[in-house]
mmCIF file of C-alpha atoms in Angstrom:
data_model
loop_
_atom_site.group_PDB
_atom_site.id
_atom_site.type_symbol
_atom_site.label_atom_id
_atom_site.label_comp_id
_atom_site.label_asym_id
_atom_site.label_seq_id
_atom_site.Cartn_x
_atom_site.Cartn_y
_atom_site.Cartn_z
ATOM 1 C CA ASP Q 1 64.040 75.570 -255.776
ATOM 2 C CA THR Q 2 62.020 72.891 -257.539
ATOM 3 C CA ALA Q 3 62.240 69.557 -255.769
ATOM 4 C CA VAL Q 4 61.303 67.354 -258.729
ATOM 5 C CA SER Q 5 61.867 68.942 -262.099
ATOM 6 C CA GLN Q 6 60.961 67.602 -265.510
ATOM 7 C CA THR Q 7 61.862 68.786 -268.979
ATOM 8 C CA PRO Q 8 60.375 69.536 -271.366
ATOM 9 C CA LYS Q 9 57.035 70.720 -269.989
ATOM 10 C CA TYR Q 10 55.431 70.584 -273.427
ATOM 11 C CA LEU Q 11 56.346 68.384 -276.349
ATOM 12 C CA VAL Q 12 54.573 68.066 -279.680
ATOM 13 C CA THR Q 13 55.975 65.495 -282.061
ATOM 14 C CA GLN Q 14 55.040 63.336 -285.001
ATOM 15 C CA MET Q 15 54.182 59.666 -284.964
ATOM 16 C CA GLY Q 16 57.182 57.434 -285.331
ATOM 17 C CA ASN Q 17 59.620 59.828 -283.697
ATOM 18 C CA ASP Q 18 61.759 59.020 -280.668
ATOM 19 C CA LYS Q 19 61.706 61.429 -277.733
ATOM 20 C CA SER Q 20 63.006 61.686 -274.182
ATOM 21 C CA ILE Q 21 61.723 63.318 -271.041
ATOM 22 C CA LYS Q 22 64.204 64.105 -268.311
ATOM 23 C CA CYS Q 23 63.622 64.155 -264.589
ATOM 24 C CA GLU Q 24 65.800 65.256 -261.716
ATOM 25 C CA GLN Q 25 65.122 65.408 -257.995
ATOM 26 C CA ASN Q 26 67.203 67.349 -255.495
ATOM 27 C CA LEU Q 27 65.608 65.817 -252.403
ATOM 28 C CA GLY Q 28 68.122 63.051 -251.894
ATOM 29 C CA HIS Q 29 65.392 60.455 -252.388
ATOM 30 C CA ASP Q 30 66.151 56.831 -253.159
ATOM 31 C CA THR Q 31 63.059 55.991 -255.202
ATOM 32 C CA MET Q 32 61.809 57.584 -258.394
ATOM 33 C CA TYR Q 33 58.753 56.913 -260.524
ATOM 34 C CA TRP Q 34 57.140 57.626 -263.839
ATOM 35 C CA TYR Q 35 53.371 57.953 -263.950
ATOM 36 C CA LYS Q 36 51.154 58.483 -266.992
ATOM 37 C CA GLN Q 37 47.958 60.543 -266.781
ATOM 38 C CA ASP Q 38 45.589 60.095 -269.695
ATOM 39 C CA SER Q 39 42.917 62.416 -271.043
ATOM 40 C CA LYS Q 40 40.430 61.123 -268.467
ATOM 41 C CA LYS Q 41 42.860 62.065 -265.695
ATOM 42 C CA PHE Q 42 43.571 58.434 -264.797
ATOM 43 C CA LEU Q 43 47.021 58.147 -263.234
ATOM 44 C CA LYS Q 44 48.881 54.912 -263.809
ATOM 45 C CA ILE Q 45 52.268 53.913 -262.557
ATOM 46 C CA MET Q 46 54.696 52.993 -265.304
ATOM 47 C CA PHE Q 47 58.060 52.443 -263.651
ATOM 48 C CA SER Q 48 59.737 52.641 -260.292
ATOM 49 C CA TYR Q 49 63.473 52.789 -259.645
ATOM 50 C CA ASN Q 50 65.229 52.434 -256.315
ATOM 51 C CA ASN Q 51 68.878 53.462 -256.176
ATOM 52 C CA LYS Q 52 69.148 53.178 -259.951
ATOM 53 C CA GLU Q 53 67.589 49.719 -260.061
ATOM 54 C CA LEU Q 54 64.291 48.929 -261.734
ATOM 55 C CA ILE Q 55 61.721 47.827 -259.146
ATOM 56 C CA ILE Q 56 58.381 48.161 -260.910
ATOM 57 C CA ASN Q 57 57.613 47.782 -264.592
ATOM 58 C CA GLU Q 58 53.894 47.871 -265.150
ATOM 59 C CA THR Q 59 53.320 46.119 -268.477
ATOM 60 C CA VAL Q 60 54.433 49.163 -270.364
ATOM 61 C CA PRO Q 61 55.283 48.596 -274.048
ATOM 62 C CA ASN Q 62 58.985 48.092 -274.556
ATOM 63 C CA ARG Q 63 59.019 51.235 -276.681
ATOM 64 C CA PHE Q 64 59.265 52.940 -273.290
ATOM 65 C CA SER Q 65 62.697 52.657 -271.737
ATOM 66 C CA PRO Q 66 63.543 54.356 -268.453
ATOM 67 C CA LYS Q 67 67.143 55.126 -267.646
ATOM 68 C CA SER Q 68 68.570 56.090 -264.292
ATOM 69 C CA PRO Q 69 72.163 57.308 -264.573
ATOM 70 C CA ASP Q 70 72.200 58.065 -260.853
ATOM 71 C CA LYS Q 71 69.644 58.068 -258.093
ATOM 72 C CA ALA Q 72 68.813 61.742 -258.637
ATOM 73 C CA HIS Q 73 67.810 61.243 -262.267
ATOM 74 C CA LEU Q 74 65.251 59.101 -264.031
ATOM 75 C CA ASN Q 75 64.780 59.757 -267.709
ATOM 76 C CA LEU Q 76 62.098 58.307 -269.937
ATOM 77 C CA HIS Q 77 62.854 57.507 -273.541
ATOM 78 C CA ILE Q 78 60.041 56.641 -275.923
ATOM 79 C CA ASN Q 79 60.686 55.045 -279.312
ATOM 80 C CA SER Q 80 58.382 55.018 -282.317
ATOM 81 C CA LEU Q 81 55.798 57.292 -280.764
ATOM 82 C CA GLU Q 82 52.135 56.464 -281.344
ATOM 83 C CA LEU Q 83 49.017 58.614 -281.110
ATOM 84 C CA GLY Q 84 47.979 56.766 -277.959
ATOM 85 C CA ASP Q 85 51.137 57.898 -276.198
ATOM 86 C CA SER Q 86 49.691 61.388 -275.969
ATOM 87 C CA ALA Q 87 49.316 62.064 -272.254
ATOM 88 C CA VAL Q 88 50.849 63.896 -269.340
ATOM 89 C CA TYR Q 89 53.856 62.106 -267.879
ATOM 90 C CA PHE Q 90 54.707 62.746 -264.262
ATOM 91 C CA CYS Q 91 57.983 62.034 -262.594
ATOM 92 C CA ALA Q 92 57.911 61.538 -258.834
ATOM 93 C CA SER Q 93 60.199 60.590 -255.997
ATOM 94 C CA ARG Q 94 60.099 59.422 -252.422
ATOM 95 C CA ARG Q 95 62.750 58.934 -249.777
ATOM 96 C CA GLY Q 96 62.355 55.210 -249.272
ATOM 97 C CA TYR Q 97 60.130 52.497 -248.004
ATOM 98 C CA GLU Q 98 59.377 54.100 -244.664
ATOM 99 C CA GLU Q 99 58.713 57.583 -246.023
ATOM 100 C CA ASN Q 100 55.400 57.411 -247.778
ATOM 101 C CA THR Q 101 54.903 60.871 -249.203
ATOM 102 C CA ILE Q 102 55.574 61.060 -252.903
ATOM 103 C CA TYR Q 103 56.679 64.324 -254.452
ATOM 104 C CA PHE Q 104 55.582 64.972 -258.001
ATOM 105 C CA GLY Q 105 57.054 67.027 -260.780
ATOM 106 C CA GLU Q 106 54.876 69.438 -262.715
ATOM 107 C CA GLY Q 107 54.331 67.051 -265.590
ATOM 108 C CA SER Q 108 55.352 66.828 -269.228
ATOM 109 C CA TRP Q 109 52.541 67.262 -271.752
ATOM 110 C CA LEU Q 110 53.253 64.997 -274.710
ATOM 111 C CA THR Q 111 51.150 65.356 -277.861
ATOM 112 C CA VAL Q 112 51.740 62.977 -280.742
ATOM 113 C CA VAL Q 113 50.325 64.124 -284.068
ATOM 114 C CA SER M 1 41.955 47.041 -263.041
ATOM 115 C CA GLN M 2 44.124 47.843 -260.061
ATOM 116 C CA GLN M 3 42.775 51.309 -259.840
ATOM 117 C CA GLY M 4 40.576 52.400 -256.981
ATOM 118 C CA GLU M 5 37.448 54.346 -257.632
ATOM 119 C CA GLU M 6 36.297 57.656 -256.312
ATOM 120 C CA ASP M 7 32.916 59.200 -256.157
ATOM 121 C CA PRO M 8 31.537 61.496 -257.046
ATOM 122 C CA GLN M 9 33.479 62.043 -260.266
ATOM 123 C CA ALA M 10 32.611 65.712 -260.034
ATOM 124 C CA LEU M 11 31.303 67.906 -257.239
ATOM 125 C CA SER M 12 30.179 71.533 -257.339
ATOM 126 C CA ILE M 13 29.506 73.467 -254.158
ATOM 127 C CA GLN M 14 29.367 77.014 -252.836
ATOM 128 C CA GLU M 15 32.085 78.554 -250.725
ATOM 129 C CA GLY M 16 31.567 77.783 -247.079
ATOM 130 C CA GLU M 17 29.939 74.413 -247.704
ATOM 131 C CA ASN M 18 31.609 71.126 -246.868
ATOM 132 C CA ALA M 19 32.849 68.778 -249.590
ATOM 133 C CA THR M 20 32.969 65.026 -249.140
ATOM 134 C CA MET M 21 34.739 62.675 -251.497
ATOM 135 C CA ASN M 22 34.820 58.903 -251.234
ATOM 136 C CA CYS M 23 37.384 56.382 -252.326
ATOM 137 C CA SER M 24 37.131 52.614 -252.625
ATOM 138 C CA TYR M 25 40.071 50.309 -253.213
ATOM 139 C CA LYS M 26 40.623 46.657 -253.968
ATOM 140 C CA THR M 27 43.378 45.113 -251.909
ATOM 141 C CA SER M 28 45.068 45.161 -248.516
ATOM 142 C CA ILE M 29 47.039 48.300 -247.926
ATOM 143 C CA ASN M 30 49.763 49.786 -245.755
ATOM 144 C CA ASN M 31 48.289 53.237 -245.930
ATOM 145 C CA LEU M 32 46.031 55.489 -247.950
ATOM 146 C CA GLN M 33 46.910 58.958 -249.077
ATOM 147 C CA TRP M 34 45.045 61.890 -250.574
ATOM 148 C CA TYR M 35 46.535 64.160 -253.190
ATOM 149 C CA ARG M 36 45.378 67.343 -254.802
ATOM 150 C CA GLN M 37 45.978 68.386 -258.409
ATOM 151 C CA ASN M 38 45.358 71.910 -259.608
ATOM 152 C CA SER M 39 44.616 72.260 -263.295
ATOM 153 C CA GLY M 40 47.769 71.918 -265.343
ATOM 154 C CA ARG M 41 49.938 71.132 -262.334
ATOM 155 C CA GLY M 42 51.475 68.171 -260.566
ATOM 156 C CA LEU M 43 50.025 66.375 -257.586
ATOM 157 C CA VAL M 44 50.517 67.620 -254.061
ATOM 158 C CA HIS M 45 50.332 65.369 -251.024
ATOM 159 C CA LEU M 46 47.598 66.353 -248.542
ATOM 160 C CA ILE M 47 47.311 63.705 -245.869
ATOM 161 C CA LEU M 48 48.167 60.087 -245.099
ATOM 162 C CA ILE M 49 46.222 57.625 -242.974
ATOM 163 C CA ARG M 50 47.722 54.292 -241.960
ATOM 164 C CA SER M 51 45.842 51.032 -242.115
ATOM 165 C CA ASN M 52 45.558 50.880 -238.314
ATOM 166 C CA GLU M 53 44.059 54.363 -238.080
ATOM 167 C CA ARG M 54 40.389 55.215 -238.488
ATOM 168 C CA GLU M 55 40.382 58.983 -238.651
ATOM 169 C CA LYS M 56 42.865 61.760 -239.146
ATOM 170 C CA HIS M 57 42.676 65.546 -239.234
ATOM 171 C CA SER M 58 44.814 68.203 -240.843
ATOM 172 C CA GLY M 59 43.525 71.755 -240.784
ATOM 173 C CA ARG M 60 40.211 71.773 -242.675
ATOM 174 C CA LEU M 61 40.761 68.204 -243.880
ATOM 175 C CA ARG M 62 39.313 65.136 -242.225
ATOM 176 C CA VAL M 63 40.032 61.664 -243.537
ATOM 177 C CA THR M 64 38.407 58.439 -242.463
ATOM 178 C CA LEU M 65 39.418 54.892 -243.299
ATOM 179 C CA ASP M 66 37.341 51.723 -243.087
ATOM 180 C CA THR M 67 39.565 48.781 -243.954
ATOM 181 C CA SER M 68 36.716 46.296 -243.609
ATOM 182 C CA LYS M 69 34.870 48.087 -246.404
ATOM 183 C CA LYS M 70 38.057 49.063 -248.222
ATOM 184 C CA SER M 71 36.943 52.654 -248.353
ATOM 185 C CA SER M 72 38.022 56.112 -247.298
ATOM 186 C CA SER M 73 36.499 59.563 -247.316
ATOM 187 C CA LEU M 74 37.977 63.035 -247.479
ATOM 188 C CA LEU M 75 36.009 65.871 -245.976
ATOM 189 C CA ILE M 76 36.968 69.478 -246.664
ATOM 190 C CA THR M 77 35.183 71.799 -244.283
ATOM 191 C CA ALA M 78 34.302 75.428 -244.954
ATOM 192 C CA SER M 79 35.452 75.158 -248.556
ATOM 193 C CA ARG M 80 37.038 78.055 -250.396
ATOM 194 C CA ALA M 81 37.239 78.895 -254.084
ATOM 195 C CA ALA M 82 40.951 78.082 -253.869
ATOM 196 C CA ASP M 83 40.054 74.466 -253.014
ATOM 197 C CA THR M 84 38.916 74.013 -256.618
ATOM 198 C CA ALA M 85 41.034 71.131 -257.924
ATOM 199 C CA SER M 86 40.998 67.400 -258.578
ATOM 200 C CA TYR M 87 41.458 65.175 -255.561
ATOM 201 C CA PHE M 88 42.911 61.683 -255.772
ATOM 202 C CA CYS M 89 43.168 58.930 -253.242
ATOM 203 C CA ALA M 90 46.158 56.619 -253.492
ATOM 204 C CA THR M 91 46.893 53.353 -251.764
ATOM 205 C CA VAL M 92 50.197 51.749 -250.934
ATOM 206 C CA TRP M 93 49.780 48.003 -251.239
ATOM 207 C CA ILE M 94 51.100 45.740 -248.501
ATOM 208 C CA ASN M 95 54.656 44.551 -249.140
ATOM 209 C CA THR M 96 55.049 46.579 -252.294
ATOM 210 C CA ASP M 97 56.343 49.934 -253.301
ATOM 211 C CA LYS M 98 53.330 50.619 -255.477
ATOM 212 C CA LEU M 99 51.252 53.730 -255.016
ATOM 213 C CA ILE M 100 48.026 53.165 -256.941
ATOM 214 C CA PHE M 101 45.765 56.131 -257.597
ATOM 215 C CA GLY M 102 42.007 56.322 -257.690
ATOM 216 C CA THR M 103 40.084 57.857 -260.551
ATOM 217 C CA GLY M 104 39.805 61.277 -258.916
ATOM 218 C CA THR M 105 37.072 63.722 -257.965
ATOM 219 C CA ARG M 106 36.902 67.130 -259.642
ATOM 220 C CA LEU M 107 35.834 69.678 -257.075
ATOM 221 C CA GLN M 108 34.540 73.089 -258.107
ATOM 222 C CA VAL M 109 33.931 75.631 -255.377
ATOM 223 C CA PHE M 110 31.973 78.690 -256.453
ATOM 224 C CA PRO M 111 32.595 82.009 -254.677
#
């Protein structure tokens, strides 16, 4: 049973399109994240949600809009995709402030052509 | 940049040798963690060391932390080919929920 699952795993799309990546965790965690890993393997935090509320928004373009319908889900919607959005997007979760281990999904490979 | 830095960027060793990776960070932290990423996969948590700890062990892993130098090291002893992966340090900043990753070290262990 996958703890943090993301879909789709691979996504190839044209510039200007709008796409979504979905994430679900079955760990009962309160906090969920989106991270972006670029071609140089740099991992950068994008967003953090705690109990469906936005906690961290790291100067990400407003074309990126996270949505958390409940605390087990954190979806990422991207409008007007650009070539520079090509990356691997990782969803992650952790129980709460006192539990430090973060559990990552397997990643979603986004390629914008 | 908020990001910590790791060195070396890449490390190639033979099975049985020890591998040491270093991490430097920029601000006061609650704890520092090490993660492993196999090619094409997500990150897996390896070990956590708190800011008031200096050394921690877990199996073949040994982590040290020097808060005065804002640095940490990860030592993998008696490496195996299966240890081939990228290793990232990550820091949790004081009074925040942010987990900030270093730039990573790519480790290649040859059989």
